[in-house]
PDB file of C-alpha atoms in Angstrom:
ATOM      1  CA  UNK A   1      -8.294  20.409 -18.161  1.00  0.00           C
ATOM      2  CA  UNK A   2      -6.343  21.757 -15.539  1.00  0.00           C
ATOM      3  CA  UNK A   3      -6.614  18.580 -13.509  1.00  0.00           C
ATOM      4  CA  UNK A   4      -5.567  16.718 -16.472  1.00  0.00           C
ATOM      5  CA  UNK A   5      -2.504  18.584 -17.432  1.00  0.00           C
ATOM      6  CA  UNK A   6      -1.420  18.400 -13.274  1.00  0.00           C
ATOM      7  CA  UNK A   7      -1.655  14.626 -13.695  1.00  0.00           C
ATOM      8  CA  UNK A   8       0.205  14.625 -16.870  1.00  0.00           C
ATOM      9  CA  UNK A   9       2.903  16.641 -14.927  1.00  0.00           C
ATOM     10  CA  UNK A  10       2.848  14.300 -12.399  1.00  0.00           C
ATOM     11  CA  UNK A  11       3.226  11.273 -14.867  1.00  0.00           C
ATOM     12  CA  UNK A  12       6.197  13.325 -16.737  1.00  0.00           C
ATOM     13  CA  UNK A  13       7.955  13.789 -13.549  1.00  0.00           C
ATOM     14  CA  UNK A  14       7.530  10.268 -12.497  1.00  0.00           C
ATOM     15  CA  UNK A  15       8.823   8.896 -15.698  1.00  0.00           C
ATOM     16  CA  UNK A  16      11.569  11.253 -15.387  1.00  0.00           C
ATOM     17  CA  UNK A  17      12.657  10.169 -11.881  1.00  0.00           C
ATOM     18  CA  UNK A  18      12.611   6.604 -13.021  1.00  0.00           C
ATOM     19  CA  UNK A  19      15.120   7.049 -15.787  1.00  0.00           C
ATOM     20  CA  UNK A  20      17.351   8.972 -13.703  1.00  0.00           C
ATOM     21  CA  UNK A  21      17.035   6.345 -10.871  1.00  0.00           C
ATOM     22  CA  UNK A  22      17.999   3.453 -13.665  1.00  0.00           C
ATOM     23  CA  UNK A  23      20.993   5.807 -14.985  1.00  0.00           C
ATOM     24  CA  UNK A  24      22.155   6.239 -11.701  1.00  0.00           C
ATOM     25  CA  UNK A  25      22.106   2.609 -11.196  1.00  0.00           C
ATOM     26  CA  UNK A  26      23.875   1.492 -14.554  1.00  0.00           C
ATOM     27  CA  UNK A  27      26.212   4.280 -13.835  1.00  0.00           C
ATOM     28  CA  UNK A  28      26.992   2.500 -10.155  1.00  0.00           C
ATOM     29  CA  UNK A  29      27.286  -0.766 -11.783  1.00  0.00           C
ATOM     30  CA  UNK A  30      29.557  -0.149 -14.232  1.00  0.00           C
ATOM     31  CA  UNK A  31      31.896   1.663 -11.981  1.00  0.00           C
ATOM     32  CA  UNK A  32      31.601  -1.199  -9.184  1.00  0.00           C
ATOM     33  CA  UNK A  33      31.842  -3.951 -11.815  1.00  0.00           C
ATOM     34  CA  UNK A  34      30.792  -6.597  -9.550  1.00  0.00           C
ATOM     35  CA  UNK A  35      27.343  -8.228  -9.906  1.00  0.00           C
ATOM     36  CA  UNK A  36      27.306  -9.224  -6.237  1.00  0.00           C
ATOM     37  CA  UNK A  37      27.554  -5.628  -4.938  1.00  0.00           C
ATOM     38  CA  UNK A  38      25.406  -4.010  -7.912  1.00  0.00           C
ATOM     39  CA  UNK A  39      24.039  -6.094 -10.578  1.00  0.00           C
ATOM     40  CA  UNK A  40      23.889  -4.390 -13.816  1.00  0.00           C
ATOM     41  CA  UNK A  41      20.324  -3.495 -15.251  1.00  0.00           C
ATOM     42  CA  UNK A  42      20.715  -5.855 -18.065  1.00  0.00           C
ATOM     43  CA  UNK A  43      20.668  -8.957 -16.039  1.00  0.00           C
ATOM     44  CA  UNK A  44      18.387  -7.856 -13.459  1.00  0.00           C
ATOM     45  CA  UNK A  45      16.071  -7.307 -16.681  1.00  0.00           C
ATOM     46  CA  UNK A  46      16.749 -10.723 -17.590  1.00  0.00           C
ATOM     47  CA  UNK A  47      15.883 -12.261 -14.745  1.00  0.00           C
ATOM     48  CA  UNK A  48      12.744 -10.533 -14.745  1.00  0.00           C
ATOM     49  CA  UNK A  49      11.595 -12.137 -17.617  1.00  0.00           C
ATOM     50  CA  UNK A  50      13.219 -15.653 -16.436  1.00  0.00           C
ATOM     51  CA  UNK A  51      10.576 -15.551 -13.317  1.00  0.00           C
ATOM     52  CA  UNK A  52       7.677 -15.725 -15.806  1.00  0.00           C
ATOM     53  CA  UNK A  53       9.196 -19.318 -17.107  1.00  0.00           C
ATOM     54  CA  UNK A  54       8.970 -20.529 -13.230  1.00  0.00           C
ATOM     55  CA  UNK A  55       5.507 -21.921 -12.188  1.00  0.00           C
ATOM     56  CA  UNK A  56       6.577 -21.640  -8.469  1.00  0.00           C
ATOM     57  CA  UNK A  57       6.536 -17.698  -9.398  1.00  0.00           C
ATOM     58  CA  UNK A  58       2.977 -17.820  -9.756  1.00  0.00           C
ATOM     59  CA  UNK A  59       1.695 -19.247  -6.734  1.00  0.00           C
ATOM     60  CA  UNK A  60       4.216 -17.325  -4.689  1.00  0.00           C
ATOM     61  CA  UNK A  61       3.152 -13.731  -6.185  1.00  0.00           C
ATOM     62  CA  UNK A  62      -0.907 -14.431  -5.728  1.00  0.00           C
ATOM     63  CA  UNK A  63      -0.065 -16.014  -2.441  1.00  0.00           C
ATOM     64  CA  UNK A  64       1.828 -12.977  -1.497  1.00  0.00           C
ATOM     65  CA  UNK A  65      -0.972 -10.502  -3.031  1.00  0.00           C
ATOM     66  CA  UNK A  66      -3.320 -12.536  -0.912  1.00  0.00           C
ATOM     67  CA  UNK A  67      -1.780 -11.910   2.482  1.00  0.00           C
ATOM     68  CA  UNK A  68      -1.182  -8.303   1.780  1.00  0.00           C
ATOM     69  CA  UNK A  69      -4.985  -7.915   1.189  1.00  0.00           C
ATOM     70  CA  UNK A  70      -6.004 -10.039   4.234  1.00  0.00           C
ATOM     71  CA  UNK A  71      -3.686  -7.827   5.963  1.00  0.00           C
ATOM     72  CA  UNK A  72      -4.878  -4.122   4.220  1.00  0.00           C
ATOM     73  CA  UNK A  73      -8.581  -5.282   4.579  1.00  0.00           C
ATOM     74  CA  UNK A  74      -8.339  -5.829   8.480  1.00  0.00           C
ATOM     75  CA  UNK A  75      -6.060  -2.880   8.813  1.00  0.00           C
ATOM     76  CA  UNK A  76      -8.986  -0.421   7.179  1.00  0.00           C
ATOM     77  CA  UNK A  77     -11.498  -2.139   8.848  1.00  0.00           C
ATOM     78  CA  UNK A  78      -9.967  -1.382  12.415  1.00  0.00           C
ATOM     79  CA  UNK A  79      -8.333   2.026  11.315  1.00  0.00           C
ATOM     80  CA  UNK A  80     -11.509   3.415  10.099  1.00  0.00           C
ATOM     81  CA  UNK A  81     -13.925   1.531  12.483  1.00  0.00           C
ATOM     82  CA  UNK A  82     -11.683   2.975  15.410  1.00  0.00           C
ATOM     83  CA  UNK A  83     -11.301   6.497  13.916  1.00  0.00           C
ATOM     84  CA  UNK A  84     -15.297   6.503  13.193  1.00  0.00           C
ATOM     85  CA  UNK A  85     -15.400   5.848  16.900  1.00  0.00           C
ATOM     86  CA  UNK A  86     -12.976   8.312  17.899  1.00  0.00           C
ATOM     87  CA  UNK A  87     -14.785  11.416  15.992  1.00  0.00           C
ATOM     88  CA  UNK A  88     -17.855  10.398  17.577  1.00  0.00           C
ATOM     89  CA  UNK A  89     -16.225   9.963  21.255  1.00  0.00           C
ATOM     90  CA  UNK A  90     -13.457  12.185  22.906  1.00  0.00           C
ATOM     91  CA  UNK A  91     -12.756   9.135  25.466  1.00  0.00           C
ATOM     92  CA  UNK A  92     -12.327   6.800  22.660  1.00  0.00           C
ATOM     93  CA  UNK A  93      -9.800   8.980  21.026  1.00  0.00           C
ATOM     94  CA  UNK A  94      -8.051   9.800  23.997  1.00  0.00           C
ATOM     95  CA  UNK A  95      -7.781   5.799  24.476  1.00  0.00           C
ATOM     96  CA  UNK A  96      -6.686   5.397  20.903  1.00  0.00           C
ATOM     97  CA  UNK A  97      -3.775   7.619  21.122  1.00  0.00           C
ATOM     98  CA  UNK A  98      -1.459   6.076  23.159  1.00  0.00           C
ATOM     99  CA  UNK A  99      -2.518   2.538  21.880  1.00  0.00           C
ATOM    100  CA  UNK A 100      -1.723   3.655  18.102  1.00  0.00           C
ATOM    101  CA  UNK A 101       1.336   5.020  19.341  1.00  0.00           C
ATOM    102  CA  UNK A 102       2.607   2.241  21.047  1.00  0.00           C
ATOM    103  CA  UNK A 103       1.794   0.534  17.995  1.00  0.00           C
ATOM    104  CA  UNK A 104       3.410   2.444  15.641  1.00  0.00           C
ATOM    105  CA  UNK A 105       6.654   2.569  17.842  1.00  0.00           C
ATOM    106  CA  UNK A 106       7.394  -1.165  18.012  1.00  0.00           C
ATOM    107  CA  UNK A 107       9.813  -2.593  15.746  1.00  0.00           C
ATOM    108  CA  UNK A 108       8.309  -4.419  12.656  1.00  0.00           C
ATOM    109  CA  UNK A 109      10.828  -7.345  13.327  1.00  0.00           C
ATOM    110  CA  UNK A 110      10.245  -7.633  16.814  1.00  0.00           C
ATOM    111  CA  UNK A 111       6.741  -8.400  15.829  1.00  0.00           C
ATOM    112  CA  UNK A 112       7.294 -10.521  13.323  1.00  0.00           C
ATOM    113  CA  UNK A 113       9.531 -12.628  15.564  1.00  0.00           C
ATOM    114  CA  UNK A 114       6.634 -12.653  18.583  1.00  0.00           C
ATOM    115  CA  UNK A 115       4.613 -13.589  16.190  1.00  0.00           C
ATOM    116  CA  UNK A 116       6.166 -16.346  14.360  1.00  0.00           C
ATOM    117  CA  UNK A 117       6.529 -18.280  17.911  1.00  0.00           C
ATOM    118  CA  UNK A 118       2.623 -18.587  18.080  1.00  0.00           C
ATOM    119  CA  UNK A 119       1.701 -18.338  14.553  1.00  0.00           C
ATOM    120  CA  UNK A 120       2.561 -19.800  11.345  1.00  0.00           C
ATOM    121  CA  UNK A 121       4.750 -17.677   8.985  1.00  0.00           C
ATOM    122  CA  UNK A 122       2.090 -17.398   6.669  1.00  0.00           C
ATOM    123  CA  UNK A 123      -0.723 -16.016   9.175  1.00  0.00           C
ATOM    124  CA  UNK A 124       2.355 -13.970  10.979  1.00  0.00           C
ATOM    125  CA  UNK A 125       2.716 -12.109   7.809  1.00  0.00           C
ATOM    126  CA  UNK A 126      -0.894 -11.052   7.652  1.00  0.00           C
ATOM    127  CA  UNK A 127      -0.752 -10.027  11.320  1.00  0.00           C
ATOM    128  CA  UNK A 128       2.097  -8.312  11.037  1.00  0.00           C
ATOM    129  CA  UNK A 129       0.607  -6.471   8.148  1.00  0.00           C
ATOM    130  CA  UNK A 130      -2.199  -5.470   9.806  1.00  0.00           C
ATOM    131  CA  UNK A 131      -0.358  -4.286  13.030  1.00  0.00           C
ATOM    132  CA  UNK A 132       1.985  -2.652  10.842  1.00  0.00           C
ATOM    133  CA  UNK A 133      -0.493  -0.457   8.616  1.00  0.00           C
ATOM    134  CA  UNK A 134      -3.623  -0.020  10.821  1.00  0.00           C
ATOM    135  CA  UNK A 135      -1.663   2.971  12.940  1.00  0.00           C
ATOM    136  CA  UNK A 136      -1.308   4.696   9.503  1.00  0.00           C
ATOM    137  CA  UNK A 137      -5.203   3.930   8.273  1.00  0.00           C
ATOM    138  CA  UNK A 138      -6.336   5.149  11.805  1.00  0.00           C
ATOM    139  CA  UNK A 139      -4.423   8.636  11.342  1.00  0.00           C
ATOM    140  CA  UNK A 140      -5.127   9.290   8.235  1.00  0.00           C
ATOM    141  CA  UNK A 141      -9.194   8.257   8.554  1.00  0.00           C
ATOM    142  CA  UNK A 142      -9.427  10.749  11.726  1.00  0.00           C
ATOM    143  CA  UNK A 143      -8.294  13.442   9.781  1.00  0.00           C
ATOM    144  CA  UNK A 144     -10.695  12.642   6.911  1.00  0.00           C
ATOM    145  CA  UNK A 145     -13.610  12.281   9.028  1.00  0.00           C
ATOM    146  CA  UNK A 146     -12.806  15.107  11.096  1.00  0.00           C
ATOM    147  CA  UNK A 147     -12.837  17.517   8.153  1.00  0.00           C
ATOM    148  CA  UNK A 148     -16.444  16.909   7.551  1.00  0.00           C
ATOM    149  CA  UNK A 149     -18.617  19.885   8.419  1.00  0.00           C
ATOM    150  CA  UNK A 150     -19.964  19.701  12.053  1.00  0.00           C
ATOM    151  CA  UNK A 151     -22.683  21.971  10.871  1.00  0.00           C
ATOM    152  CA  UNK A 152     -24.092  19.745   8.194  1.00  0.00           C
ATOM    153  CA  UNK A 153     -24.069  16.906  11.025  1.00  0.00           C
ATOM    154  CA  UNK A 154     -25.721  18.942  13.442  1.00  0.00           C
ATOM    155  CA  UNK A 155     -28.358  20.152  11.121  1.00  0.00           C
ATOM    156  CA  UNK A 156     -28.942  16.539  10.286  1.00  0.00           C
ATOM    157  CA  UNK A 157     -29.192  15.787  13.741  1.00  0.00           C
ATOM    158  CA  UNK A 158     -32.002  18.641  14.471  1.00  0.00           C
ATOM    159  CA  UNK A 159     -33.761  17.717  11.316  1.00  0.00           C
ATOM    160  CA  UNK A 160     -33.661  13.890  12.281  1.00  0.00           C
ATOM    161  CA  UNK A 161     -32.543  12.692   8.583  1.00  0.00           C
ATOM    162  CA  UNK A 162     -32.047   9.118   8.377  1.00  0.00           C
ATOM    163  CA  UNK A 163     -28.199   7.901   9.343  1.00  0.00           C
ATOM    164  CA  UNK A 164     -28.263   6.137   5.499  1.00  0.00           C
ATOM    165  CA  UNK A 165     -29.100   9.640   4.169  1.00  0.00           C
ATOM    166  CA  UNK A 166     -26.506  11.432   6.391  1.00  0.00           C
ATOM    167  CA  UNK A 167     -23.869   8.853   5.176  1.00  0.00           C
ATOM    168  CA  UNK A 168     -24.813   9.120   1.579  1.00  0.00           C
ATOM    169  CA  UNK A 169     -25.516  13.046   1.637  1.00  0.00           C
ATOM    170  CA  UNK A 170     -22.798  14.408   4.181  1.00  0.00           C
ATOM    171  CA  UNK A 171     -19.805  11.934   4.635  1.00  0.00           C
ATOM    172  CA  UNK A 172     -19.335  10.112   1.242  1.00  0.00           C
ATOM    173  CA  UNK A 173     -18.971  13.500  -0.945  1.00  0.00           C
ATOM    174  CA  UNK A 174     -16.474  14.855   1.702  1.00  0.00           C
ATOM    175  CA  UNK A 175     -14.465  11.448   2.079  1.00  0.00           C
ATOM    176  CA  UNK A 176     -14.740   9.787  -0.915  1.00  0.00           C
ATOM    177  CA  UNK A 177     -11.780  11.212  -2.992  1.00  0.00           C
ATOM    178  CA  UNK A 178      -9.144  11.167   0.127  1.00  0.00           C
ATOM    179  CA  UNK A 179     -10.554   7.633   1.174  1.00  0.00           C
ATOM    180  CA  UNK A 180      -9.549   6.162  -2.211  1.00  0.00           C
ATOM    181  CA  UNK A 181      -6.421   7.554  -2.171  1.00  0.00           C
ATOM    182  CA  UNK A 182      -5.888   6.152   1.524  1.00  0.00           C
ATOM    183  CA  UNK A 183      -6.868   2.836   0.067  1.00  0.00           C
ATOM    184  CA  UNK A 184      -4.052   3.130  -2.890  1.00  0.00           C
ATOM    185  CA  UNK A 185      -1.522   4.222  -0.352  1.00  0.00           C
ATOM    186  CA  UNK A 186      -2.497   2.071   2.068  1.00  0.00           C
ATOM    187  CA  UNK A 187      -2.334  -1.395  -0.324  1.00  0.00           C
ATOM    188  CA  UNK A 188       1.112  -0.227  -1.515  1.00  0.00           C
ATOM    189  CA  UNK A 189       2.364  -0.241   1.957  1.00  0.00           C
ATOM    190  CA  UNK A 190       0.742  -3.331   3.229  1.00  0.00           C
ATOM    191  CA  UNK A 191       2.542  -5.423  -0.026  1.00  0.00           C
ATOM    192  CA  UNK A 192       5.610  -3.920   0.889  1.00  0.00           C
ATOM    193  CA  UNK A 193       5.333  -4.774   4.958  1.00  0.00           C
ATOM    194  CA  UNK A 194       3.669  -8.161   3.918  1.00  0.00           C
ATOM    195  CA  UNK A 195       6.971  -9.133   1.992  1.00  0.00           C
ATOM    196  CA  UNK A 196       9.328  -7.902   4.259  1.00  0.00           C
ATOM    197  CA  UNK A 197       7.555  -9.681   7.050  1.00  0.00           C
ATOM    198  CA  UNK A 198       7.442 -13.392   4.687  1.00  0.00           C
ATOM    199  CA  UNK A 199      11.056 -12.706   4.303  1.00  0.00           C
ATOM    200  CA  UNK A 200      11.829 -12.775   8.030  1.00  0.00           C
ATOM    201  CA  UNK A 201       9.189 -15.508   8.808  1.00  0.00           C
ATOM    202  CA  UNK A 202      10.581 -17.564   6.154  1.00  0.00           C
ATOM    203  CA  UNK A 203       6.915 -18.204   4.082  1.00  0.00           C
ATOM    204  CA  UNK A 204       6.948 -20.976   2.014  1.00  0.00           C
ATOM    205  CA  UNK A 205       5.021 -19.983  -1.453  1.00  0.00           C
ATOM    206  CA  UNK A 206       5.504 -16.410  -1.032  1.00  0.00           C
ATOM    207  CA  UNK A 207       7.470 -13.551  -2.882  1.00  0.00           C
ATOM    208  CA  UNK A 208       9.454 -12.912   0.368  1.00  0.00           C
ATOM    209  CA  UNK A 209      10.482 -16.832   0.226  1.00  0.00           C
ATOM    210  CA  UNK A 210      11.701 -16.450  -3.460  1.00  0.00           C
ATOM    211  CA  UNK A 211      13.895 -13.554  -2.280  1.00  0.00           C
ATOM    212  CA  UNK A 212      15.303 -16.062   0.404  1.00  0.00           C
ATOM    213  CA  UNK A 213      15.447 -18.327  -2.168  1.00  0.00           C
ATOM    214  CA  UNK A 214      17.546 -16.399  -4.257  1.00  0.00           C
ATOM    215  CA  UNK A 215      19.811 -14.562  -1.786  1.00  0.00           C
ATOM    216  CA  UNK A 216      20.960 -18.007   0.290  1.00  0.00           C
ATOM    217  CA  UNK A 217      20.608 -20.797  -2.003  1.00  0.00           C
ATOM    218  CA  UNK A 218      21.241 -19.160  -5.879  1.00  0.00           C
ATOM    219  CA  UNK A 219      23.533 -16.276  -4.363  1.00  0.00           C
ATOM    220  CA  UNK A 220      22.207 -13.881  -6.989  1.00  0.00           C
ATOM    221  CA  UNK A 221      21.651 -10.147  -6.424  1.00  0.00           C
ATOM    222  CA  UNK A 222      20.412  -9.545  -9.889  1.00  0.00           C
ATOM    223  CA  UNK A 223      17.341 -11.932  -9.220  1.00  0.00           C
ATOM    224  CA  UNK A 224      16.239 -10.662  -5.481  1.00  0.00           C
ATOM    225  CA  UNK A 225      16.352  -7.168  -7.356  1.00  0.00           C
ATOM    226  CA  UNK A 226      14.258  -8.724 -10.269  1.00  0.00           C
ATOM    227  CA  UNK A 227      11.659 -10.319  -7.828  1.00  0.00           C
ATOM    228  CA  UNK A 228      11.684  -6.931  -5.774  1.00  0.00           C
ATOM    229  CA  UNK A 229      11.016  -4.903  -9.271  1.00  0.00           C
ATOM    230  CA  UNK A 230       7.926  -6.743  -9.669  1.00  0.00           C
ATOM    231  CA  UNK A 231       7.071  -6.421  -6.131  1.00  0.00           C
ATOM    232  CA  UNK A 232       7.102  -2.717  -6.594  1.00  0.00           C
ATOM    233  CA  UNK A 233       5.827  -2.755  -9.851  1.00  0.00           C
ATOM    234  CA  UNK A 234       2.423  -4.032  -8.453  1.00  0.00           C
ATOM    235  CA  UNK A 235       2.064  -1.634  -5.690  1.00  0.00           C
ATOM    236  CA  UNK A 236       2.424   1.063  -8.576  1.00  0.00           C
ATOM    237  CA  UNK A 237      -0.141  -0.571 -10.585  1.00  0.00           C
ATOM    238  CA  UNK A 238      -2.438  -0.439  -8.088  1.00  0.00           C
ATOM    239  CA  UNK A 239      -2.003   3.200  -7.109  1.00  0.00           C
ATOM    240  CA  UNK A 240      -2.272   4.388 -10.547  1.00  0.00           C
ATOM    241  CA  UNK A 241      -5.503   2.366 -10.860  1.00  0.00           C
ATOM    242  CA  UNK A 242      -6.494   4.318  -7.984  1.00  0.00           C
ATOM    243  CA  UNK A 243      -5.542   7.557  -9.601  1.00  0.00           C
ATOM    244  CA  UNK A 244      -7.304   6.512 -12.774  1.00  0.00           C
ATOM    245  CA  UNK A 245     -10.497   6.338 -10.691  1.00  0.00           C
ATOM    246  CA  UNK A 246     -10.100   9.255  -8.551  1.00  0.00           C
ATOM    247  CA  UNK A 247      -9.614  11.284 -12.111  1.00  0.00           C
ATOM    248  CA  UNK A 248     -12.744   9.566 -13.139  1.00  0.00           C
ATOM    249  CA  UNK A 249     -14.784  10.843 -10.472  1.00  0.00           C
ATOM    250  CA  UNK A 250     -13.625  14.337 -10.521  1.00  0.00           C
ATOM    251  CA  UNK A 251     -14.308  14.058 -14.230  1.00  0.00           C
ATOM    252  CA  UNK A 252     -17.935  12.999 -13.705  1.00  0.00           C
ATOM    253  CA  UNK A 253     -18.282  15.819 -10.753  1.00  0.00           C
ATOM    254  CA  UNK A 254     -16.840  18.360 -12.858  1.00  0.00           C
ATOM    255  CA  UNK A 255     -19.478  17.524 -15.626  1.00  0.00           C
ATOM    256  CA  UNK A 256     -22.458  17.862 -13.462  1.00  0.00           C
TER     257      UNK A 256
END
C-alpha cells in the first residue's frame, strides 16, 4: 500500500508540474503575442492533431523509433557487457574508465558531423545514439552490478554452483528492478539523441527530418513544437510502461 501511495504521489506531482508548464507557456505566448517566437498552445494542439492526417508522419515516426531502438539495444549490449567485464576484472575497469570519459566529453554534434562524412544519415543517427548513450548505460550498469553481494558470489564459487543458477539466484534478484529502471530512462534518452542526430544529419523519413521540414520549408514554430511534443510523449509513455512493470513485479514479490 505504501508503494502504491508513492507512485500515486509521483503521478500527481508530475501532472501538477505539466499543468504549471502549460500555464507558463500560454502566459508567455499571450505576453509575447508572436507565433514565430512563442506559439500558442491552441495552435500547437491543432498541429498535433493535423499530423495524424499526414501519411508521411507515420513512416517518419516508426523509422525514428526503429533507429532509437537499434541505438538503444547496441548501447545496452556494449555498456552492460563492458560493465560485467569491469566487475570481474580490475584491468578492464581501468581501461574502460578513460575510454568512457573521453566518449562522454566529445560533443554530440561533432560526432554527427564526423559520422556523416562516411555513413548515411540514417546509419549515422543509430551510431551517434549508441555512442552517446553507451557511457551512461556502462556507468549505471557498473553501479548496479557492483551492488551484488560479493559474499554470496564467493559462497557460490566455493560450492561450485553452476553459472546459470548464480545468475538466476543471485544476480537477477538484485539487478532486475534497477536494470528495468535503466531500460526506461535509457530508451527515452536514446529517442532524444536519435531525433537530435536526425535533425543535424538531415535524415529522411524521420522525426528529425519533419522538424527540419517544419522549420525550413513551412516556417512553422507551432509545427516544430507539435512534432517535439509527440516525441516527448513517446518517451514518457515508454517510461510509464516500465514503471508499471516495476510496480507489478514489486507487488508480486510482496505477495510472495
